[in-house]
mmCIF file of C-alpha atoms and ligand atoms in Angstrom:
data_model
loop_
_atom_site.group_PDB
_atom_site.id
_atom_site.type_symbol
_atom_site.label_atom_id
_atom_site.label_comp_id
_atom_site.label_asym_id
_atom_site.label_seq_id
_atom_site.Cartn_x
_atom_site.Cartn_y
_atom_site.Cartn_z
ATOM 1 C CA MET Q 1 99.995 79.063 178.840
ATOM 2 C CA TYR Q 2 101.758 81.284 176.320
ATOM 3 C CA ILE Q 3 99.469 83.201 173.984
ATOM 4 C CA PRO Q 4 101.168 84.345 170.741
ATOM 5 C CA LYS Q 5 101.309 88.137 170.387
ATOM 6 C CA PRO Q 6 101.863 89.146 166.736
ATOM 7 C CA LEU Q 7 103.851 92.317 165.988
ATOM 8 C CA GLU Q 8 101.643 95.350 165.391
ATOM 9 C CA ASP Q 9 104.167 97.547 163.582
ATOM 10 C CA LYS Q 10 107.105 97.128 161.249
ATOM 11 C CA VAL Q 11 110.294 96.664 163.276
ATOM 12 C CA THR Q 12 112.914 99.281 162.399
ATOM 13 C CA ILE Q 13 116.335 100.206 163.755
ATOM 14 C CA PRO Q 14 115.048 103.440 165.377
ATOM 15 C CA GLN Q 15 112.288 101.401 167.013
ATOM 16 C CA LEU Q 16 114.799 98.902 168.464
ATOM 17 C CA LYS Q 17 116.867 101.859 169.727
ATOM 18 C CA LYS Q 18 113.756 103.211 171.411
ATOM 19 C CA LEU Q 19 113.155 99.842 173.095
ATOM 20 C CA LYS Q 20 116.739 99.989 174.372
ATOM 21 C CA GLN Q 21 116.226 103.496 175.756
ATOM 22 C CA GLN Q 22 113.029 102.351 177.475
ATOM 23 C CA GLY Q 23 114.763 99.288 178.927
ATOM 24 C CA GLU Q 24 112.440 96.919 177.029
ATOM 25 C CA LYS Q 25 113.920 93.627 175.828
ATOM 26 C CA PHE Q 26 113.345 92.241 172.338
ATOM 27 C CA ALA Q 27 113.432 88.696 170.991
ATOM 28 C CA CYS Q 28 115.310 87.405 167.947
ATOM 29 C CA LEU Q 29 115.576 83.906 166.458
ATOM 30 C CA THR Q 30 117.199 82.262 163.459
ATOM 31 C CA ALA Q 31 114.975 80.950 160.662
ATOM 32 C CA TYR Q 32 115.718 79.331 157.347
ATOM 33 C CA ASP Q 33 112.325 78.875 155.671
ATOM 34 C CA TYR Q 34 108.879 80.363 155.057
ATOM 35 C CA SER Q 35 106.869 78.231 157.499
ATOM 36 C CA PHE Q 36 108.975 78.876 160.588
ATOM 37 C CA ALA Q 37 109.374 82.551 159.651
ATOM 38 C CA SER Q 38 105.553 82.942 159.509
ATOM 39 C CA LEU Q 39 105.228 81.264 162.886
ATOM 40 C CA MET Q 40 107.836 83.642 164.359
ATOM 41 C CA GLU Q 41 106.025 86.631 162.903
ATOM 42 C CA ASP Q 42 102.814 85.432 164.576
ATOM 43 C CA CYS Q 43 104.604 84.924 167.893
ATOM 44 C CA GLY Q 44 106.061 88.450 167.977
ATOM 45 C CA VAL Q 45 109.739 87.709 167.282
ATOM 46 C CA GLU Q 46 111.151 91.159 166.447
ATOM 47 C CA VAL Q 47 114.275 90.178 164.481
ATOM 48 C CA VAL Q 48 114.655 87.043 162.346
ATOM 49 C CA LEU Q 49 118.177 86.088 161.307
ATOM 50 C CA VAL Q 50 119.046 83.860 158.372
ATOM 51 C CA GLY Q 51 122.224 82.760 160.087
ATOM 52 C CA ASP Q 52 125.119 80.937 158.522
ATOM 53 C CA SER Q 53 124.337 78.398 161.264
ATOM 54 C CA LEU Q 54 122.274 76.968 158.389
ATOM 55 C CA GLY Q 55 125.509 75.279 157.320
ATOM 56 C CA MET Q 56 125.311 73.186 160.477
ATOM 57 C CA VAL Q 57 121.594 72.786 161.270
ATOM 58 C CA ILE Q 58 120.268 72.584 157.687
ATOM 59 C CA GLN Q 59 123.197 71.302 155.618
ATOM 60 C CA GLY Q 60 124.846 69.094 158.257
ATOM 61 C CA HIS Q 61 128.362 70.529 158.047
ATOM 62 C CA ASP Q 62 130.661 70.675 161.095
ATOM 63 C CA THR Q 63 131.223 74.425 160.703
ATOM 64 C CA THR Q 64 129.646 77.471 159.040
ATOM 65 C CA ILE Q 65 132.565 77.865 156.615
ATOM 66 C CA PRO Q 66 130.978 76.096 153.576
ATOM 67 C CA VAL Q 67 127.932 78.423 153.498
ATOM 68 C CA THR Q 68 127.745 80.510 150.303
ATOM 69 C CA LEU Q 69 126.078 83.778 149.342
ATOM 70 C CA ALA Q 70 123.719 81.729 147.165
ATOM 71 C CA ASP Q 71 122.670 79.724 150.245
ATOM 72 C CA ILE Q 72 121.946 82.910 152.215
ATOM 73 C CA GLU Q 73 120.009 84.330 149.255
ATOM 74 C CA TYR Q 74 117.940 81.155 148.832
ATOM 75 C CA HIS Q 75 116.998 80.927 152.525
ATOM 76 C CA GLY Q 76 116.680 84.717 152.785
ATOM 77 C CA LYS Q 77 114.014 84.753 150.066
ATOM 78 C CA ALA Q 78 112.123 81.899 151.727
ATOM 79 C CA VAL Q 79 112.170 83.603 155.133
ATOM 80 C CA ALA Q 80 111.235 86.997 153.647
ATOM 81 C CA ALA Q 81 108.086 85.415 152.217
ATOM 82 C CA GLY Q 82 106.946 84.577 155.754
ATOM 83 C CA LEU Q 83 107.619 87.971 157.338
ATOM 84 C CA ASN Q 84 105.480 91.043 157.427
ATOM 85 C CA ASN Q 85 106.565 93.227 160.346
ATOM 86 C CA ALA Q 86 109.613 91.432 161.765
ATOM 87 C CA MET Q 87 113.058 92.687 160.748
ATOM 88 C CA LEU Q 88 114.949 90.335 158.438
ATOM 89 C CA MET Q 89 118.689 90.116 159.061
ATOM 90 C CA LEU Q 90 121.048 88.117 156.838
ATOM 91 C CA ASP Q 91 124.451 86.721 157.770
ATOM 92 C CA MET Q 92 127.316 87.578 155.434
ATOM 93 C CA PRO Q 93 128.981 84.177 154.955
ATOM 94 C CA PHE Q 94 132.685 83.302 155.209
ATOM 95 C CA GLY Q 95 134.650 84.763 152.299
ATOM 96 C CA SER Q 96 132.033 87.356 151.344
ATOM 97 C CA LEU Q 97 133.689 90.234 153.230
ATOM 98 C CA ASN Q 98 137.310 90.046 152.162
ATOM 99 C CA SER Q 99 137.448 93.742 151.253
ATOM 100 C CA PRO Q 100 135.101 96.706 151.841
ATOM 101 C CA GLN Q 101 134.264 96.826 148.125
ATOM 102 C CA GLN Q 102 133.507 93.107 147.911
ATOM 103 C CA ALA Q 103 131.393 93.356 151.078
ATOM 104 C CA LEU Q 104 129.508 96.366 149.710
ATOM 105 C CA ASP Q 105 128.763 94.626 146.418
ATOM 106 C CA ASN Q 106 127.717 91.351 148.057
ATOM 107 C CA ALA Q 107 125.545 93.003 150.696
ATOM 108 C CA SER Q 108 123.845 95.302 148.153
ATOM 109 C CA GLU Q 109 122.928 92.337 145.953
ATOM 110 C CA LEU Q 110 121.649 90.292 148.897
ATOM 111 C CA LEU Q 111 119.478 93.137 150.175
ATOM 112 C CA LYS Q 112 118.081 93.781 146.690
ATOM 113 C CA ARG Q 113 117.267 90.145 146.016
ATOM 114 C CA THR Q 114 115.771 89.287 149.420
ATOM 115 C CA GLN Q 115 114.441 92.632 150.660
ATOM 116 C CA ALA Q 116 116.166 92.067 154.000
ATOM 117 C CA GLN Q 117 116.728 95.170 156.147
ATOM 118 C CA ILE Q 118 120.163 94.481 157.606
ATOM 119 C CA VAL Q 119 123.260 92.302 157.248
ATOM 120 C CA LYS Q 120 125.327 90.806 160.053
ATOM 121 C CA LEU Q 121 129.071 90.541 159.780
ATOM 122 C CA GLU Q 122 131.670 88.711 161.785
ATOM 123 C CA GLY Q 123 135.233 90.024 161.897
ATOM 124 C CA GLY Q 124 135.225 92.738 164.567
ATOM 125 C CA ALA Q 125 138.011 95.290 164.193
ATOM 126 C CA ALA Q 126 138.931 93.854 160.768
ATOM 127 C CA GLN Q 127 135.540 95.052 159.473
ATOM 128 C CA LEU Q 128 135.700 98.687 160.661
ATOM 129 C CA LYS Q 129 136.300 100.047 157.181
ATOM 130 C CA THR Q 130 133.585 97.789 155.752
ATOM 131 C CA VAL Q 131 131.049 98.930 158.358
ATOM 132 C CA GLU Q 132 131.912 102.549 157.624
ATOM 133 C CA THR Q 133 131.615 102.018 153.857
ATOM 134 C CA MET Q 134 128.305 100.164 154.199
ATOM 135 C CA SER Q 135 126.933 102.915 156.408
ATOM 136 C CA ARG Q 136 127.836 105.606 153.851
ATOM 137 C CA PHE Q 137 126.037 103.645 151.116
ATOM 138 C CA GLY Q 138 122.877 103.063 153.166
ATOM 139 C CA ILE Q 139 123.430 99.456 154.187
ATOM 140 C CA ALA Q 140 122.427 98.744 157.778
ATOM 141 C CA SER Q 141 124.779 96.401 159.590
ATOM 142 C CA CYS Q 142 125.005 94.385 162.780
ATOM 143 C CA ALA Q 143 128.595 93.747 163.863
ATOM 144 C CA HIS Q 144 129.380 90.463 165.638
ATOM 145 C CA LEU Q 145 131.912 90.231 168.499
ATOM 146 C CA GLY Q 146 132.889 87.541 170.989
ATOM 147 C CA LEU Q 147 132.864 84.018 169.634
ATOM 148 C CA GLN Q 148 133.002 84.226 165.852
ATOM 149 C CA PRO Q 149 132.307 80.778 164.382
ATOM 150 C CA GLN Q 150 133.808 81.776 161.007
ATOM 151 C CA MET Q 151 137.198 81.966 162.821
ATOM 152 C CA VAL Q 152 136.968 78.356 164.003
ATOM 153 C CA ASN Q 153 140.016 77.245 162.016
ATOM 154 C CA LYS Q 154 142.145 79.946 163.655
ATOM 155 C CA MET Q 155 140.692 79.406 167.142
ATOM 156 C CA GLY Q 156 140.650 75.592 167.012
ATOM 157 C CA GLY Q 157 137.241 75.363 168.692
ATOM 158 C CA TYR Q 158 134.308 77.281 170.118
ATOM 159 C CA ARG Q 159 135.099 79.008 173.421
ATOM 160 C CA VAL Q 160 133.863 81.870 175.593
ATOM 161 C CA GLN Q 161 135.654 85.089 174.582
ATOM 162 C CA GLY Q 162 136.714 88.152 176.601
ATOM 163 C CA LYS Q 163 137.451 86.384 179.896
ATOM 164 C CA ALA Q 164 140.937 87.853 180.418
ATOM 165 C CA LYS Q 165 141.125 91.539 181.404
ATOM 166 C CA GLY Q 166 143.044 92.547 178.273
ATOM 167 C CA ALA Q 167 140.651 90.712 175.947
ATOM 168 C CA ALA Q 168 137.642 92.277 177.683
ATOM 169 C CA GLU Q 169 139.087 95.791 177.349
ATOM 170 C CA GLN Q 170 139.883 95.133 173.700
ATOM 171 C CA MET Q 171 136.314 93.954 173.012
ATOM 172 C CA LEU Q 172 134.817 97.041 174.668
ATOM 173 C CA GLU Q 173 137.100 99.290 172.628
ATOM 174 C CA THR Q 174 136.271 97.490 169.366
ATOM 175 C CA ALA Q 175 132.539 97.713 170.137
ATOM 176 C CA GLN Q 176 132.874 101.489 170.569
ATOM 177 C CA GLU Q 177 134.877 101.800 167.342
ATOM 178 C CA LEU Q 178 132.266 99.788 165.435
ATOM 179 C CA GLN Q 179 129.488 102.049 166.727
ATOM 180 C CA GLN Q 180 131.568 105.083 165.763
ATOM 181 C CA ALA Q 181 132.093 103.576 162.284
ATOM 182 C CA GLY Q 182 128.319 103.414 161.826
ATOM 183 C CA THR Q 183 127.188 99.906 162.698
ATOM 184 C CA ASP Q 184 123.519 99.862 163.681
ATOM 185 C CA MET Q 185 123.514 96.918 166.068
ATOM 186 C CA LEU Q 186 125.973 94.645 167.784
ATOM 187 C CA LEU Q 187 125.709 90.919 168.436
ATOM 188 C CA LEU Q 188 127.750 89.425 171.291
ATOM 189 C CA GLU Q 189 128.257 85.653 171.265
ATOM 190 C CA CYS Q 190 129.599 83.673 174.245
ATOM 191 C CA VAL Q 191 130.821 86.587 176.321
ATOM 192 C CA PRO Q 192 130.880 86.806 180.157
ATOM 193 C CA ALA Q 193 127.677 88.462 181.385
ATOM 194 C CA THR Q 194 129.470 91.305 183.194
ATOM 195 C CA LEU Q 195 131.409 92.294 180.070
ATOM 196 C CA ALA Q 196 128.274 92.092 177.889
ATOM 197 C CA ALA Q 197 126.434 94.288 180.421
ATOM 198 C CA GLU Q 198 129.246 96.870 180.338
ATOM 199 C CA ILE Q 199 129.335 96.957 176.529
ATOM 200 C CA THR Q 200 125.529 97.260 176.383
ATOM 201 C CA ALA Q 201 125.479 100.118 178.872
ATOM 202 C CA THR Q 202 128.269 101.944 177.033
ATOM 203 C CA LEU Q 203 126.723 101.763 173.543
ATOM 204 C CA GLU Q 204 123.743 103.655 172.160
ATOM 205 C CA ILE Q 205 123.014 101.011 169.526
ATOM 206 C CA PRO Q 206 120.984 97.909 170.476
ATOM 207 C CA VAL Q 207 123.064 94.922 171.600
ATOM 208 C CA ILE Q 208 121.818 91.385 170.960
ATOM 209 C CA GLY Q 209 123.272 88.515 172.947
ATOM 210 C CA ILE Q 210 123.635 84.775 172.571
ATOM 211 C CA GLY Q 211 125.378 83.361 175.616
ATOM 212 C CA ALA Q 212 125.976 86.935 176.785
ATOM 213 C CA GLY Q 213 123.750 87.063 179.877
ATOM 214 C CA ALA Q 214 120.528 88.880 180.656
ATOM 215 C CA ASP Q 215 121.734 92.489 180.578
ATOM 216 C CA VAL Q 216 121.881 92.938 176.806
ATOM 217 C CA ASP Q 217 119.011 94.585 174.911
ATOM 218 C CA GLY Q 218 117.825 91.589 172.910
ATOM 219 C CA GLN Q 219 118.361 87.830 172.927
ATOM 220 C CA ILE Q 220 118.896 85.503 169.994
ATOM 221 C CA LEU Q 221 119.005 81.705 169.804
ATOM 222 C CA VAL Q 222 119.206 79.148 167.026
ATOM 223 C CA LEU Q 223 115.733 77.799 166.201
ATOM 224 C CA HIS Q 224 116.826 74.157 166.196
ATOM 225 C CA ASP Q 225 118.316 74.548 169.697
ATOM 226 C CA ILE Q 226 115.109 75.900 171.246
ATOM 227 C CA LEU Q 227 113.081 73.148 169.550
ATOM 228 C CA ASN Q 228 115.569 70.562 170.836
ATOM 229 C CA VAL Q 229 116.236 69.075 167.409
ATOM 230 C CA THR Q 230 119.929 70.060 167.153
ATOM 231 C CA ALA Q 231 122.043 66.924 166.882
ATOM 232 C CA GLY Q 232 124.665 66.232 169.565
ATOM 233 C CA LYS Q 233 125.597 68.274 172.630
ATOM 234 C CA LYS Q 234 123.452 71.361 173.267
ATOM 235 C CA PRO Q 235 125.200 74.672 173.976
ATOM 236 C CA LYS Q 236 125.045 75.836 177.627
ATOM 237 C CA PHE Q 237 123.530 79.176 176.592
ATOM 238 C CA SER Q 238 120.538 77.590 174.867
ATOM 239 C CA LYS Q 239 117.329 76.203 176.321
ATOM 240 C CA ASN Q 240 114.813 73.575 175.232
ATOM 241 C CA PHE Q 241 111.588 75.607 175.003
ATOM 242 C CA MET Q 242 109.643 72.572 173.742
ATOM 243 C CA GLN Q 243 109.854 71.039 177.199
ATOM 244 C CA GLY Q 244 106.364 71.131 178.688
ATOM 245 C CA GLU Q 245 104.825 72.661 175.543
ATOM 246 C CA SER Q 246 102.464 70.890 173.153
ATOM 247 C CA SER Q 247 103.251 72.883 170.007
ATOM 248 C CA ILE Q 248 106.083 74.730 168.294
ATOM 249 C CA GLN Q 249 103.981 77.887 168.380
ATOM 250 C CA ALA Q 250 103.699 77.636 172.170
ATOM 251 C CA ALA Q 251 107.463 77.050 172.492
ATOM 252 C CA ILE Q 252 108.334 80.114 170.390
ATOM 253 C CA SER Q 253 105.769 82.256 172.242
ATOM 254 C CA ARG Q 254 107.233 81.148 175.552
ATOM 255 C CA TYR Q 255 110.738 82.076 174.358
ATOM 256 C CA VAL Q 256 109.509 85.555 173.350
ATOM 257 C CA GLN Q 257 107.734 86.103 176.654
ATOM 258 C CA GLU Q 258 110.611 84.822 178.788
ATOM 259 C CA VAL Q 259 112.982 87.194 176.958
ATOM 260 C CA LYS Q 260 110.632 90.151 177.357
ATOM 261 C CA ARG Q 261 110.051 89.435 181.043
ATOM 262 C CA GLY Q 262 113.787 89.055 181.678
ATOM 263 C CA GLN Q 263 113.342 85.394 182.693
ATOM 264 C CA PHE Q 264 115.614 84.078 179.944
ATOM 265 C CA PRO Q 265 118.558 83.718 180.179
ATOM 266 C CA ASP Q 266 119.014 82.789 183.832
ATOM 267 C CA LYS Q 267 122.342 81.887 185.467
ATOM 268 C CA THR Q 268 122.313 78.329 184.093
ATOM 269 C CA HIS Q 269 122.439 79.711 180.521
ATOM 270 C CA THR Q 270 125.026 82.408 181.238
ATOM 271 C CA PHE Q 271 128.841 82.559 181.374
ATOM 272 C CA ALA Q 272 130.466 84.190 184.410
HETATM 273 O O1 KIV R 301 124.545 82.012 162.308
HETATM 274 C C1 KIV R 301 123.890 82.183 163.334
HETATM 275 O O2 KIV R 301 122.867 81.555 163.571
HETATM 276 C C2 KIV R 301 124.343 83.183 164.275
HETATM 277 C C3 KIV R 301 123.776 83.076 165.648
HETATM 278 C C4 KIV R 301 124.684 82.263 166.481
HETATM 279 C C5 KIV R 301 123.468 84.368 166.225
HETATM 280 O O3 KIV R 301 125.187 83.988 163.994
#
């Protein structure tokens, strides 16, 4: 039985850093509307991401590329209405970060219109200057390394990243440079667990993982995956939390508790 435990205090970046220092895990999920956001708030999800995955799970596209700033703003406002203490993070969509100035302008507008606390940006080393500029102007950012779905047309598919020695070393170096440039958090997607553990141990900022093993500071999954409503093949790193539960609230609470107890992800949801 999983009893929902609502958040008692507003989640902030210093607070997530403190959790990292204390070795306490935190739970993150994607949300796209008011109702699910409220449920997550009640279940103690610390960080709620309006991901550009909305292009796939809400709009039915094959990739995240068609998602616009207007889409993120629309869903961001809906999710913000359901949150009280959880941190709201917004994805910067494809084409919104083509220069530091454009990124700064787009992120400032999004934060103003939605009252989100932080933006997430794909692009890795290409976004160092943007991260540094955002930091100077008071915009909190979460960099995104490993599998970057916005690069799908260059990569030709979705694959685990950082398996070869050179690629792993490069990712560690980029993670350190991003922290140095002022990013506040890092998200690692589809990265071997040992590499994710090394990056997490090296950085002071909180590291969130999806398909990055158990030794990161926080976990994130796509809502539709944990509720088992995603069409087609399910990603290896995800888990159907509805199985054995009689309500969505129980499934989300179980996800939160399994993350906090270090039970999720286990080896079956992790890349070696
Ligand atoms: O868009 C999204 O939902 C994401 C997750 C995969 C973390 O970036």
